[in-house]
């Protein structure tokens, strides 16, 4: 056999392009410094993280269960109230009346008093104007005797702003909370 190629008579020179093609398909050699291997895993810390995740899931499930139970209680209460006090006519119940009845049933009086006091002493402090307005609106439902009158509500809002904003807004005597909020945000 005079030929030194592969069986079947193929010349050896054809192998060279195949090798080059194979080399081109391989990943290029990494450039730059070679990184050290990652540190070994501390399985104690890893397991502690897993346990915390499972506990968080259990707390979340417990909170969901409590929320569902509270919703069931509220649904039963509302259905009973409609039958006994409103003769199954939910359309005729004003929102303010519903809120009053709901709070009387599900929010203890001392909590309502505490929230009213928080509303009465609320000031902007370190909050942004929008954060202050959000908290103001949230707590205002505990002081309906103030917020039913739009001018009193607006005055309470303005008086709780930071002094620099308050002095600027007081001069304009805004009639609505939206006007005062808009001016405070400018």
N, CA, C and O atoms as a DFTB+ gen file, in Angstrom:
744 C
 N C O
     1  1       0.824      -1.170       0.000
     2  2       0.000       0.000       0.000
     3  2       0.868       1.232       0.000
     4  3       1.595       1.529       0.948
     5  1       0.762       1.905      -1.060
     6  2       1.576       3.086      -1.211
     7  2       0.916       4.292      -0.590
     8  3       1.600       5.246      -0.218
     9  1      -0.398       4.275      -0.470
    10  2      -1.125       5.437       0.046
    11  2      -1.100       5.428       1.561
    12  3      -1.218       4.371       2.181
    13  1      -0.948       6.597       2.161
    14  2      -0.932       6.700       3.619
    15  2      -2.222       7.333       4.136
    16  3      -2.260       7.785       5.280
    17  1      -3.248       7.376       3.349
    18  2      -4.517       7.989       3.747
    19  2      -5.362       7.031       4.546
    20  3      -4.895       5.979       4.985
    21  1      -6.598       7.402       4.729
    22  2      -7.535       6.562       5.475
    23  2      -8.012       5.436       4.606
    24  3      -7.797       5.450       3.394
    25  1      -8.642       4.480       5.190
    26  2      -9.206       3.379       4.415
    27  2     -10.170       3.916       3.402
    28  3     -10.820       4.935       3.636
    29  1     -10.268       3.289       2.350
    30  2     -11.175       3.729       1.312
    31  2     -10.469       4.635       0.331
    32  3     -11.090       5.125      -0.612
    33  1      -9.224       4.861       0.524
    34  2      -8.454       5.595      -0.435
    35  2      -8.540       7.096      -0.335
    36  3      -8.020       7.777      -1.219
    37  1      -9.173       7.670       0.705
    38  2      -9.257       9.128       0.821
    39  2      -7.900       9.672       1.206
    40  3      -7.259       9.156       2.122
    41  1      -7.458      10.700       0.522
    42  2      -6.141      11.247       0.839
    43  2      -6.127      11.904       2.218
    44  3      -7.163      12.373       2.688
    45  1      -4.991      11.942       2.853
    46  2      -4.822      12.480       4.203
    47  2      -4.996      13.982       4.236
    48  3      -5.273      14.533       5.302
    49  1      -4.848      14.660       3.128
    50  2      -4.950      16.109       3.107
    51  2      -6.368      16.590       3.424
    52  3      -6.522      17.702       3.930
    53  1      -7.393      15.810       3.152
    54  2      -8.765      16.222       3.453
    55  2      -9.021      16.297       4.954
    56  3      -9.937      16.996       5.386
    57  1      -8.237      15.596       5.746
    58  2      -8.412      15.629       7.197
    59  2      -8.055      16.988       7.777
    60  3      -8.621      17.396       8.791
    61  1      -7.144      17.676       7.161
    62  2      -6.703      18.966       7.676
    63  2      -7.838      19.996       7.704
    64  3      -8.004      20.645       8.737
    65  1      -8.644      20.194       6.624
    66  2      -9.761      21.142       6.719
    67  2     -10.779      20.741       7.782
    68  3     -11.370      21.600       8.435
    69  1     -10.984      19.437       7.954
    70  2     -11.937      18.994       8.982
    71  2     -11.438      19.360      10.374
    72  3     -12.234      19.754      11.226
    73  1     -10.174      19.239      10.613
    74  2      -9.612      19.602      11.915
    75  2      -9.768      21.095      12.161
    76  3     -10.103      21.515      13.269
    77  1      -9.529      21.891      11.136
    78  2      -9.672      23.339      11.273
    79  2     -11.136      23.713      11.529
    80  3     -11.432      24.603      12.327
    81  1     -12.047      23.014      10.837
    82  2     -13.478      23.260      11.032
    83  2     -13.887      22.896      12.455
    84  3     -14.637      23.631      13.097
    85  1     -13.403      21.783      12.936
    86  2     -13.710      21.331      14.298
    87  2     -13.163      22.333      15.318
    88  3     -13.837      22.635      16.303
    89  1     -11.974      22.843      15.102
    90  2     -11.349      23.803      16.010
    91  2     -12.129      25.113      16.028
    92  3     -12.239      25.754      17.073
    93  1     -12.667      25.512      14.887
    94  2     -13.434      26.757      14.816
    95  2     -14.744      26.644      15.587
    96  3     -15.252      27.637      16.107
    97  1     -15.289      25.432      15.658
    98  2     -16.555      25.236      16.370
    99  2     -16.371      25.172      17.882
   100  3     -17.340      25.341      18.622
   101  1     -15.202      24.943      18.338
   102  2     -14.936      24.844      19.770
   103  2     -14.963      26.238      20.396
   104  3     -14.723      27.234      19.713
   105  1     -15.253      26.306      21.691
   106  2     -15.294      27.588      22.402
   107  2     -13.919      28.220      22.380
   108  3     -12.909      27.526      22.497
   109  1     -13.875      29.531      22.231
   110  2     -12.569      30.187      22.214
   111  2     -11.926      30.123      23.597
   112  3     -12.615      30.001      24.610
   113  1     -10.653      30.205      23.622
   114  2      -9.922      30.190      24.885
   115  2     -10.282      31.452      25.660
   116  3     -10.363      32.528      25.068
   117  1     -10.500      31.344      26.975
   118  2     -10.881      32.522      27.755
   119  2      -9.780      33.574      27.725
   120  3      -8.589      33.269      27.773
   121  1     -10.224      34.820      27.644
   122  2      -9.297      35.949      27.660
   123  2      -9.289      36.541      29.062
   124  3     -10.299      36.461      29.761
   125  1      -8.215      37.114      29.480
   126  2      -8.144      37.769      30.772
   127  2      -7.810      36.790      31.880
   128  3      -7.441      35.644      31.624
   129  1      -7.944      37.251      33.113
   130  2      -7.553      36.402      34.251
   131  2      -8.552      35.261      34.454
   132  3      -9.745      35.402      34.183
   133  1      -8.053      34.170      34.921
   134  2      -8.894      33.013      35.229
   135  2      -9.438      33.206      36.640
   136  3      -8.682      33.460      37.578
   137  1     -10.750      33.084      36.781
   138  2     -11.393      33.291      38.079
   139  2     -11.205      32.065      38.959
   140  3     -11.150      30.938      38.465
   141  1     -11.108      32.290      40.271
   142  2     -10.981      31.142      41.175
   143  2     -12.318      30.414      41.262
   144  3     -13.356      30.985      40.927
   145  1     -12.305      29.188      41.700
   146  2     -13.568      28.449      41.832
   147  2     -14.425      29.096      42.921
   148  3     -13.892      29.747      43.819
   149  1     -15.750      28.924      42.849
   150  2     -16.624      29.520      43.871
   151  2     -16.331      28.907      45.236
   152  3     -15.854      27.776      45.331
   153  1     -16.622      29.666      46.291
   154  2     -16.365      29.130      47.632
   155  2     -17.286      27.947      47.907
   156  3     -18.350      27.828      47.300
   157  1     -16.882      27.090      48.803
   158  2     -17.738      25.943      49.125
   159  2     -19.036      26.416      49.779
   160  3     -19.058      27.451      50.446
   161  1     -20.095      25.672      49.591
   162  2     -21.406      26.015      50.136
   163  2     -21.449      25.641      51.609
   164  3     -21.078      24.532      51.993
   165  1     -21.909      26.590      52.436
   166  2     -22.119      26.316      53.853
   167  2     -23.534      25.763      53.974
   168  3     -24.505      26.520      53.957
   169  1     -23.648      24.461      54.093
   170  2     -24.963      23.829      54.078
   171  2     -25.796      24.184      55.305
   172  3     -27.024      24.128      55.250
   173  1     -25.153      24.547      56.405
   174  2     -25.908      24.995      57.578
   175  2     -26.661      26.277      57.271
   176  3     -27.844      26.405      57.586
   177  1     -25.966      27.229      56.653
   178  2     -26.597      28.496      56.273
   179  2     -27.654      28.247      55.207
   180  3     -28.731      28.842      55.242
   181  1     -27.345      27.370      54.261
   182  2     -28.286      27.035      53.192
   183  2     -29.576      26.457      53.771
   184  3     -30.669      26.857      53.369
   185  1     -29.454      25.522      54.709
   186  2     -30.633      24.896      55.321
   187  2     -31.406      25.913      56.162
   188  3     -32.636      25.893      56.196
   189  1     -30.677      26.798      56.837
   190  2     -31.343      27.833      57.626
   191  2     -32.189      28.730      56.717
   192  3     -33.301      29.113      57.078
   193  1     -31.662      29.056      55.551
   194  2     -32.415      29.848      54.581
   195  2     -33.659      29.122      54.111
   196  3     -34.718      29.732      53.961
   197  1     -33.539      27.823      53.877
   198  2     -34.706      27.030      53.465
   199  2     -35.770      27.017      54.557
   200  3     -36.958      27.171      54.274
   201  1     -35.343      26.833      55.798
   202  2     -36.293      26.807      56.918
   203  2     -37.000      28.160      57.030
   204  3     -38.213      28.209      57.233
   205  1     -36.246      29.261      56.898
   206  2     -36.864      30.587      56.958
   207  2     -37.872      30.780      55.831
   208  3     -38.937      31.361      56.038
   209  1     -37.535      30.294      54.642
   210  2     -38.463      30.415      53.511
   211  2     -39.745      29.636      53.786
   212  3     -40.839      30.109      53.480
   213  1     -39.614      28.441      54.364
   214  2     -40.806      27.636      54.670
   215  2     -41.638      28.296      55.764
   216  3     -42.868      28.266      55.713
   217  1     -40.967      28.895      56.762
   218  2     -41.698      29.587      57.819
   219  2     -42.440      30.794      57.261
   220  3     -43.575      31.066      57.653
   221  1     -41.799      31.519      56.345
   222  2     -42.440      32.675      55.722
   223  2     -43.686      32.230      54.961
   224  3     -44.723      32.893      55.004
   225  1     -43.571      31.103      54.266
   226  2     -44.720      30.584      53.528
   227  2     -45.845      30.221      54.496
   228  3     -47.015      30.479      54.213
   229  1     -45.497      29.625      55.634
   230  2     -46.510      29.259      56.625
   231  2     -47.191      30.509      57.182
   232  3     -48.409      30.528      57.361
   233  1     -46.394      31.565      57.460
   234  2     -46.979      32.819      57.956
   235  2     -47.904      33.428      56.912
   236  3     -48.979      33.929      57.242
   237  1     -47.483      33.383      55.654
   238  2     -48.300      33.931      54.575
   239  2     -49.616      33.164      54.469
   240  3     -50.682      33.757      54.303
   241  1     -49.526      31.839      54.567
   242  2     -50.744      31.029      54.502
   243  2     -51.653      31.323      55.691
   244  3     -52.874      31.382      55.543
   245  1     -51.058      31.510      56.873
   246  2     -51.859      31.825      58.057
   247  2     -52.548      33.186      57.891
   248  3     -53.712      33.345      58.258
   249  1     -51.831      34.152      57.343
   250  2     -52.421      35.476      57.119
   251  2     -53.551      35.397      56.103
   252  3     -54.589      36.038      56.269
   253  1     -53.348      34.614      55.055
   254  2     -54.401      34.431      54.050
   255  2     -55.628      33.778      54.670
   256  3     -56.759      34.178      54.397
   257  1     -55.397      32.773      55.505
   258  2     -56.503      32.084      56.164
   259  2     -57.267      33.050      57.070
   260  3     -58.498      33.051      57.090
   261  1     -56.526      33.873      57.821
   262  2     -57.171      34.857      58.698
   263  2     -57.980      35.860      57.880
   264  3     -59.076      36.253      58.280
   265  1     -57.442      36.268      56.745
   266  2     -58.153      37.216      55.878
   267  2     -59.440      36.591      55.350
   268  3     -60.482      37.245      55.317
   269  1     -59.369      35.336      54.940
   270  2     -60.566      34.655      54.441
   271  2     -61.619      34.512      55.534
   272  3     -62.811      34.693      55.284
   273  1     -61.173      34.186      56.748
   274  2     -62.107      34.057      57.868
   275  2     -62.775      35.401      58.170
   276  3     -63.982      35.464      58.408
   277  1     -61.981      36.471      58.158
   278  2     -62.542      37.806      58.408
   279  2     -63.535      38.182      57.310
   280  3     -64.577      38.780      57.582
   281  1     -63.205      37.831      56.081
   282  2     -64.111      38.138      54.967
   283  2     -65.420      37.363      55.114
   284  3     -66.496      37.899      54.849
   285  1     -65.326      36.096      55.537
   286  2     -66.546      35.301      55.744
   287  2     -67.409      35.929      56.837
   288  3     -68.626      36.045      56.693
   289  1     -66.753      36.338      57.947
   290  2     -67.500      36.976      59.041
   291  2     -68.188      38.245      58.560
   292  3     -69.345      38.496      58.895
   293  1     -67.467      39.049      57.767
   294  2     -68.036      40.300      57.256
   295  2     -69.190      40.017      56.298
   296  3     -70.199      40.721      56.321
   297  1     -69.050      38.996      55.460
   298  2     -70.130      38.640      54.530
   299  2     -71.386      38.211      55.283
   300  3     -72.494      38.621      54.940
   301  1     -71.206      37.383      56.312
   302  2     -72.346      36.927      57.117
   303  2     -72.996      38.122      57.816
   304  3     -74.220      38.245      57.834
   305  1     -72.168      39.003      58.392
   306  2     -72.682      40.193      59.074
   307  2     -73.481      41.066      58.109
   308  3     -74.579      41.513      58.439
   309  1     -72.931      41.310      56.912
   310  2     -73.597      42.187      55.947
   311  2     -74.917      41.582      55.479
   312  3     -75.923      42.285      55.380
   313  1     -74.914      40.281      55.191
   314  2     -76.151      39.622      54.750
   315  2     -77.216      39.720      55.845
   316  3     -78.386      39.976      55.562
   317  1     -76.803      39.515      57.085
   318  2     -77.734      39.608      58.210
   319  2     -78.255      41.039      58.368
   320  3     -79.445      41.250      58.603
   321  1     -77.372      42.003      58.240
   322  2     -77.753      43.408      58.370
   323  2     -78.736      43.816      57.275
   324  3     -79.700      44.537      57.534
   325  1     -78.489      43.357      56.068
   326  2     -79.411      43.671      54.967
   327  2     -80.809      43.126      55.245
   328  3     -81.813      43.798      55.007
   329  1     -80.854      41.888      55.754
   330  2     -82.160      41.272      56.026
   331  2     -82.891      41.981      57.157
   332  3     -84.095      42.222      57.068
   333  1     -82.159      42.317      58.228
   334  2     -82.823      42.833      59.420
   335  2     -83.052      44.340      59.414
   336  3     -84.104      44.800      59.858
   337  1     -82.083      45.124      58.918
   338  2     -82.215      46.580      59.014
   339  2     -82.582      47.264      57.705
   340  3     -83.191      48.334      57.713
   341  1     -82.219      46.661      56.592
   342  2     -82.448      47.333      55.310
   343  2     -83.407      46.565      54.404
   344  3     -83.573      46.912      53.235
   345  1     -84.028      45.535      54.938
   346  2     -85.022      44.740      54.211
   347  2     -84.519      44.335      52.825
   348  3     -85.205      44.522      51.820
   349  1     -83.298      43.771      52.796
   350  2     -82.667      43.259      51.567
   351  2     -82.490      44.318      50.482
   352  3     -82.444      43.978      49.300
   353  1     -82.391      45.568      50.849
   354  2     -82.252      46.638      49.862
   355  2     -80.884      47.303      49.993
   356  3     -80.772      48.398      50.544
   357  1     -79.842      46.638      49.486
   358  2     -78.478      47.156      49.590
   359  2     -78.294      48.437      48.794
   360  3     -77.413      49.238      49.108
   361  1     -79.101      48.640      47.782
   362  2     -78.979      49.821      46.934
   363  2     -79.231      51.093      47.737
   364  3     -78.643      52.137      47.457
   365  1     -80.101      51.003      48.731
   366  2     -80.482      52.184      49.493
   367  2     -79.496      52.549      50.599
   368  3     -79.669      53.576      51.255
   369  1     -78.465      51.728      50.820
   370  2     -77.521      51.983      51.901
   371  2     -76.438      52.939      51.403
   372  3     -75.711      52.632      50.458
   373  1     -76.342      54.090      52.045
   374  2     -75.310      55.061      51.672
   375  2     -73.946      54.541      52.122
   376  3     -73.840      53.829      53.121
   377  1     -72.919      54.903      51.382
   378  2     -71.570      54.421      51.687
   379  2     -71.148      54.850      53.092
   380  3     -70.596      54.044      53.840
   381  1     -71.398      56.091      53.457
   382  2     -71.025      56.579      54.783
   383  2     -71.696      55.760      55.884
   384  3     -71.091      55.467      56.915
   385  1     -72.941      55.402      55.649
   386  2     -73.671      54.582      56.624
   387  2     -73.049      53.195      56.728
   388  3     -72.895      52.659      57.825
   389  1     -72.695      52.617      55.587
   390  2     -72.051      51.302      55.588
   391  2     -70.736      51.357      56.360
   392  3     -70.475      50.494      57.198
   393  1     -69.912      52.359      56.087
   394  2     -68.617      52.484      56.765
   395  2     -68.816      52.636      58.262
   396  3     -68.101      52.018      59.051
   397  1     -69.780      53.454      58.659
   398  2     -70.057      53.648      60.085
   399  2     -70.451      52.331      60.749
   400  3     -69.944      51.989      61.818
   401  1     -71.354      51.598      60.109
   402  2     -71.803      50.314      60.654
   403  2     -70.666      49.293      60.691
   404  3     -70.518      48.550      61.661
   405  1     -69.873      49.266      59.632
   406  2     -68.758      48.318      59.555
   407  2     -67.738      48.598      60.657
   408  3     -67.282      47.679      61.337
   409  1     -67.386      49.863      60.829
   410  2     -66.416      50.209      61.865
   411  2     -66.953      49.896      63.255
   412  3     -66.217      49.421      64.120
   413  1     -68.222      50.161      63.463
   414  2     -68.820      49.871      64.764
   415  2     -68.751      48.379      65.072
   416  3     -68.577      47.990      66.227
   417  1     -68.884      47.553      64.055
   418  2     -68.880      46.107      64.251
   419  2     -67.464      45.539      64.354
   420  3     -67.201      44.702      65.218
   421  1     -66.550      45.979      63.487
   422  2     -65.265      45.299      63.353
   423  2     -64.050      46.081      63.852
   424  3     -62.968      45.506      63.967
   425  1     -64.194      47.360      64.148
   426  2     -63.061      48.143      64.663
   427  2     -63.422      48.597      66.072
   428  3     -64.337      49.402      66.249
   429  1     -62.707      48.083      67.081
   430  2     -63.032      48.459      68.463
   431  2     -62.969      49.978      68.661
   432  3     -62.193      50.675      68.007
   433  1     -63.795      50.464      69.569
   434  2     -63.915      51.905      69.783
   435  2     -62.585      52.535      70.191
   436  3     -62.261      53.639      69.751
   437  1     -61.813      51.840      71.028
   438  2     -60.536      52.427      71.458
   439  2     -59.557      52.553      70.283
   440  3     -58.716      53.452      70.276
   441  1     -59.659      51.667      69.301
   442  2     -58.822      51.771      68.096
   443  2     -59.298      52.954      67.251
   444  3     -58.485      53.710      66.719
   445  1     -60.607      53.108      67.131
   446  2     -61.144      54.255      66.385
   447  2     -60.700      55.572      67.028
   448  3     -60.326      56.515      66.331
   449  1     -60.744      55.627      68.366
   450  2     -60.303      56.834      69.076
   451  2     -58.819      57.096      68.842
   452  3     -58.404      58.236      68.630
   453  1     -58.031      56.035      68.883
   454  2     -56.586      56.158      68.659
   455  2     -56.300      56.678      67.246
   456  3     -55.443      57.542      67.063
   457  1     -57.017      56.154      66.253
   458  2     -56.815      56.586      64.869
   459  2     -57.274      58.037      64.684
   460  3     -56.655      58.794      63.935
   461  1     -58.349      58.419      65.360
   462  2     -58.806      59.809      65.284
   463  2     -57.748      60.745      65.865
   464  3     -57.468      61.801      65.298
   465  1     -57.159      60.352      67.003
   466  2     -56.100      61.168      67.602
   467  2     -54.894      61.273      66.671
   468  3     -54.283      62.335      66.551
   469  1     -54.560      60.169      66.017
   470  2     -53.444      60.200      65.066
   471  2     -53.758      61.164      63.923
   472  3     -52.883      61.902      63.469
   473  1     -55.002      61.155      63.463
   474  2     -55.407      62.087      62.404
   475  2     -55.298      63.533      62.878
   476  3     -54.767      64.390      62.172
   477  1     -55.803      63.793      64.074
   478  2     -55.801      65.162      64.594
   479  2     -54.386      65.704      64.794
   480  3     -54.154      66.904      64.650
   481  1     -53.441      64.824      65.125
   482  2     -52.066      65.286      65.358
   483  2     -51.148      65.056      64.153
   484  3     -49.942      65.288      64.242
   485  1     -51.703      64.607      63.045
   486  2     -50.896      64.300      61.860
   487  2     -50.259      65.554      61.271
   488  3     -50.929      66.562      61.046
   489  1     -48.953      65.474      61.025
   490  2     -48.232      66.527      60.310
   491  2     -47.381      65.872      59.234
   492  3     -47.141      64.665      59.264
   493  1     -46.932      66.674      58.289
   494  2     -46.155      66.150      57.168
   495  2     -44.836      65.553      57.642
   496  3     -44.453      64.475      57.187
   497  1     -44.149      66.219      58.529
   498  2     -42.873      65.713      59.024
   499  2     -41.909      65.422      57.884
   500  3     -41.661      66.286      57.042
   501  1     -41.363      64.207      57.854
   502  2     -40.386      63.838      56.818
   503  2     -41.037      63.232      55.577
   504  3     -40.341      62.831      54.644
   505  1     -42.368      63.163      55.561
   506  2     -43.063      62.598      54.397
   507  2     -43.063      63.592      53.240
   508  3     -42.941      64.801      53.438
   509  1     -43.202      63.057      52.033
   510  2     -43.426      63.935      50.887
   511  2     -44.867      64.433      50.972
   512  3     -45.658      63.916      51.761
   513  1     -45.203      65.418      50.175
   514  2     -46.572      65.948      50.180
   515  2     -47.557      64.843      49.806
   516  3     -48.620      64.726      50.416
   517  1     -47.208      64.031      48.807
   518  2     -48.124      62.967      48.376
   519  2     -48.260      61.875      49.433
   520  3     -49.351      61.338      49.625
   521  1     -47.169      61.541      50.120
   522  2     -47.252      60.559      51.209
   523  2     -48.111      61.106      52.349
   524  3     -48.917      60.382      52.933
   525  1     -47.931      62.384      52.655
   526  2     -48.739      63.026      53.697
   527  2     -50.217      63.007      53.313
   528  3     -51.070      62.691      54.143
   529  1     -50.520      63.340      52.070
   530  2     -51.917      63.349      51.612
   531  2     -52.518      61.948      51.680
   532  3     -53.684      61.784      52.038
   533  1     -51.716      60.939      51.334
   534  2     -52.210      59.559      51.391
   535  2     -52.547      59.164      52.832
   536  3     -53.606      58.592      53.092
   537  1     -51.642      59.472      53.764
   538  2     -51.885      59.150      55.177
   539  2     -53.057      59.977      55.714
   540  3     -53.876      59.473      56.484
   541  1     -53.133      61.227      55.311
   542  2     -54.230      62.118      55.709
   543  2     -55.568      61.509      55.286
   544  3     -56.502      61.431      56.084
   545  1     -55.651      61.081      54.032
   546  2     -56.899      60.497      53.517
   547  2     -57.230      59.189      54.222
   548  3     -58.391      58.901      54.513
   549  1     -56.196      58.404      54.491
   550  2     -56.374      57.120      55.173
   551  2     -56.968      57.319      56.569
   552  3     -57.894      56.609      56.963
   553  1     -56.433      58.280      57.308
   554  2     -56.875      58.506      58.686
   555  2     -58.134      59.361      58.783
   556  3     -58.813      59.348      59.810
   557  1     -58.451      60.099      57.728
   558  2     -59.587      61.028      57.795
   559  2     -60.913      60.321      58.047
   560  3     -61.845      60.927      58.575
   561  1     -61.006      59.065      57.679
   562  2     -62.271      58.352      57.895
   563  2     -62.582      58.153      59.377
   564  3     -63.711      57.821      59.740
   565  1     -61.573      58.357      60.236
   566  2     -61.797      58.222      61.671
   567  2     -62.205      59.550      62.312
   568  3     -62.447      59.612      63.518
   569  1     -62.282      60.607      61.505
   570  2     -62.708      61.915      62.015
   571  2     -63.743      62.511      61.075
   572  3     -63.519      63.578      60.504
   573  1     -64.875      61.834      60.907
   574  2     -65.874      62.317      59.945
   575  2     -66.425      63.690      60.310
   576  3     -66.852      64.432      59.425
   577  1     -66.425      64.042      61.588
   578  2     -66.935      65.350      61.999
   579  2     -66.068      66.494      61.471
   580  3     -66.521      67.638      61.433
   581  1     -64.841      66.207      61.067
   582  2     -63.962      67.231      60.489
   583  2     -64.010      67.193      58.970
   584  3     -64.066      68.237      58.320
   585  1     -63.988      66.004      58.406
   586  2     -63.835      65.899      56.948
   587  2     -65.136      66.034      56.168
   588  3     -65.097      66.129      54.941
   589  1     -66.274      66.047      56.831
   590  2     -67.518      66.236      56.075
   591  2     -67.607      67.651      55.520
   592  3     -68.223      67.876      54.478
   593  1     -66.999      68.598      56.209
   594  2     -66.945      69.985      55.731
   595  2     -65.634      70.147      54.953
   596  3     -64.553      70.082      55.538
   597  1     -65.727      70.357      53.652
   598  2     -64.544      70.414      52.775
   599  2     -63.565      71.511      53.192
   600  3     -62.353      71.313      53.116
   601  1     -64.066      72.648      53.625
   602  2     -63.170      73.752      54.037
   603  2     -62.391      73.389      55.296
   604  3     -61.201      73.685      55.398
   605  1     -63.065      72.742      56.263
   606  2     -62.375      72.318      57.493
   607  2     -61.332      71.254      57.178
   608  3     -60.227      71.271      57.720
   609  1     -61.693      70.333      56.301
   610  2     -60.755      69.275      55.909
   611  2     -59.525      69.886      55.237
   612  3     -58.394      69.502      55.536
   613  1     -59.748      70.832      54.336
   614  2     -58.647      71.491      53.626
   615  2     -57.764      72.261      54.602
   616  3     -56.537      72.223      54.506
   617  1     -58.399      72.960      55.540
   618  2     -57.638      73.721      56.534
   619  2     -56.778      72.786      57.380
   620  3     -55.616      73.091      57.650
   621  1     -57.330      71.661      57.797
   622  2     -56.577      70.678      58.590
   623  2     -55.387      70.166      57.786
   624  3     -54.290      70.022      58.327
   625  1     -55.593      69.891      56.507
   626  2     -54.515      69.407      55.640
   627  2     -53.403      70.447      55.542
   628  3     -52.229      70.125      55.725
   629  1     -53.770      71.682      55.254
   630  2     -52.783      72.760      55.081
   631  2     -52.017      72.999      56.380
   632  3     -50.802      73.197      56.351
   633  1     -52.710      72.983      57.516
   634  2     -52.054      73.245      58.801
   635  2     -51.072      72.133      59.181
   636  3     -50.191      72.349      60.014
   637  1     -51.210      70.962      58.587
   638  2     -50.286      69.867      58.875
   639  2     -49.059      69.846      57.983
   640  3     -48.140      69.059      58.212
   641  1     -49.033      70.700      56.968
   642  2     -47.875      70.757      56.066
   643  2     -46.668      71.364      56.775
   644  3     -46.798      71.995      57.824
   645  1     -45.493      71.163      56.182
   646  2     -44.276      71.777      56.720
   647  2     -44.469      73.293      56.745
   648  3     -45.158      73.838      55.882
   649  1     -43.869      73.983      57.724
   650  2     -44.080      75.435      57.858
   651  2     -43.823      76.225      56.575
   652  3     -44.568      77.156      56.270
   653  1     -42.796      75.874      55.831
   654  2     -42.493      76.628      54.605
   655  2     -43.623      76.505      53.585
   656  3     -43.963      77.484      52.921
   657  1     -44.201      75.327      53.456
   658  2     -45.331      75.131      52.539
   659  2     -46.600      75.768      53.096
   660  3     -47.368      76.402      52.373
   661  1     -46.797      75.586      54.378
   662  2     -48.017      76.088      55.016
   663  2     -48.151      77.587      54.824
   664  3     -49.215      78.065      54.432
   665  1     -47.086      78.340      55.095
   666  2     -47.182      79.800      54.973
   667  2     -47.468      80.216      53.536
   668  3     -48.148      81.214      53.299
   669  1     -46.952      79.455      52.585
   670  2     -47.210      79.768      51.178
   671  2     -48.666      79.493      50.807
   672  3     -49.252      80.235      50.019
   673  1     -49.260      78.428      51.370
   674  2     -50.620      78.039      50.998
   675  2     -51.704      78.769      51.778
   676  3     -52.793      78.993      51.252
   677  1     -51.429      79.141      53.011
   678  2     -52.444      79.788      53.850
   679  2     -52.953      81.067      53.197
   680  3     -54.143      81.369      53.270
   681  1     -52.074      81.806      52.569
   682  2     -52.454      83.083      51.953
   683  2     -53.490      82.917      50.841
   684  3     -54.244      83.847      50.553
   685  1     -53.531      81.743      50.217
   686  2     -54.443      81.548      49.084
   687  2     -55.832      81.068      49.493
   688  3     -56.752      81.112      48.677
   689  1     -56.008      80.617      50.720
   690  2     -57.302      80.165      51.222
   691  2     -57.992      79.207      50.243
   692  3     -59.076      79.489      49.732
   693  1     -57.341      78.080      50.000
   694  2     -57.892      77.078      49.077
   695  2     -59.196      76.512      49.631
   696  3     -59.317      76.267      50.831
   697  1     -60.155      76.310      48.757
   698  2     -61.479      75.841      49.168
   699  2     -61.604      74.320      49.180
   700  3     -62.448      73.775      49.891
   701  1     -60.772      73.632      48.401
   702  2     -60.857      72.170      48.357
   703  2     -59.485      71.558      48.622
   704  3     -58.450      72.201      48.444
   705  1     -59.506      70.321      49.045
   706  2     -58.266      69.594      49.292
   707  2     -57.479      69.430      47.995
   708  3     -56.252      69.527      47.998
   709  1     -58.169      69.186      46.901
   710  2     -57.485      69.038      45.611
   711  2     -56.732      70.307      45.226
   712  3     -55.607      70.231      44.731
   713  1     -57.338      71.473      45.447
   714  2     -56.666      72.746      45.152
   715  2     -55.416      72.902      46.013
   716  3     -54.351      73.271      45.517
   717  1     -55.557      72.620      47.300
   718  2     -54.424      72.760      48.223
   719  2     -53.316      71.770      47.874
   720  3     -52.136      72.119      47.898
   721  1     -53.693      70.552      47.554
   722  2     -52.705      69.532      47.188
   723  2     -51.964      69.934      45.923
   724  3     -50.742      69.810      45.843
   725  1     -52.700      70.408      44.949
   726  2     -52.096      70.840      43.691
   727  2     -51.106      71.981      43.927
   728  3     -50.009      71.982      43.368
   729  1     -51.493      72.945      44.751
   730  2     -50.606      74.074      45.050
   731  2     -49.381      73.618      45.833
   732  3     -48.281      74.123      45.607
   733  1     -49.554      72.678      46.742
   734  2     -48.431      72.190      47.552
   735  2     -47.427      71.406      46.716
   736  3     -46.237      71.386      47.028
   737  1     -47.896      70.770      45.669
   738  2     -47.015      69.955      44.820
   739  2     -46.264      70.783      43.783
   740  3     -45.329      70.279      43.160
   741  1     -46.647      72.033      43.585
   742  2     -45.961      72.887      42.589
   743  2     -44.615      73.307      43.057
   744  3     -43.910      74.024      42.346
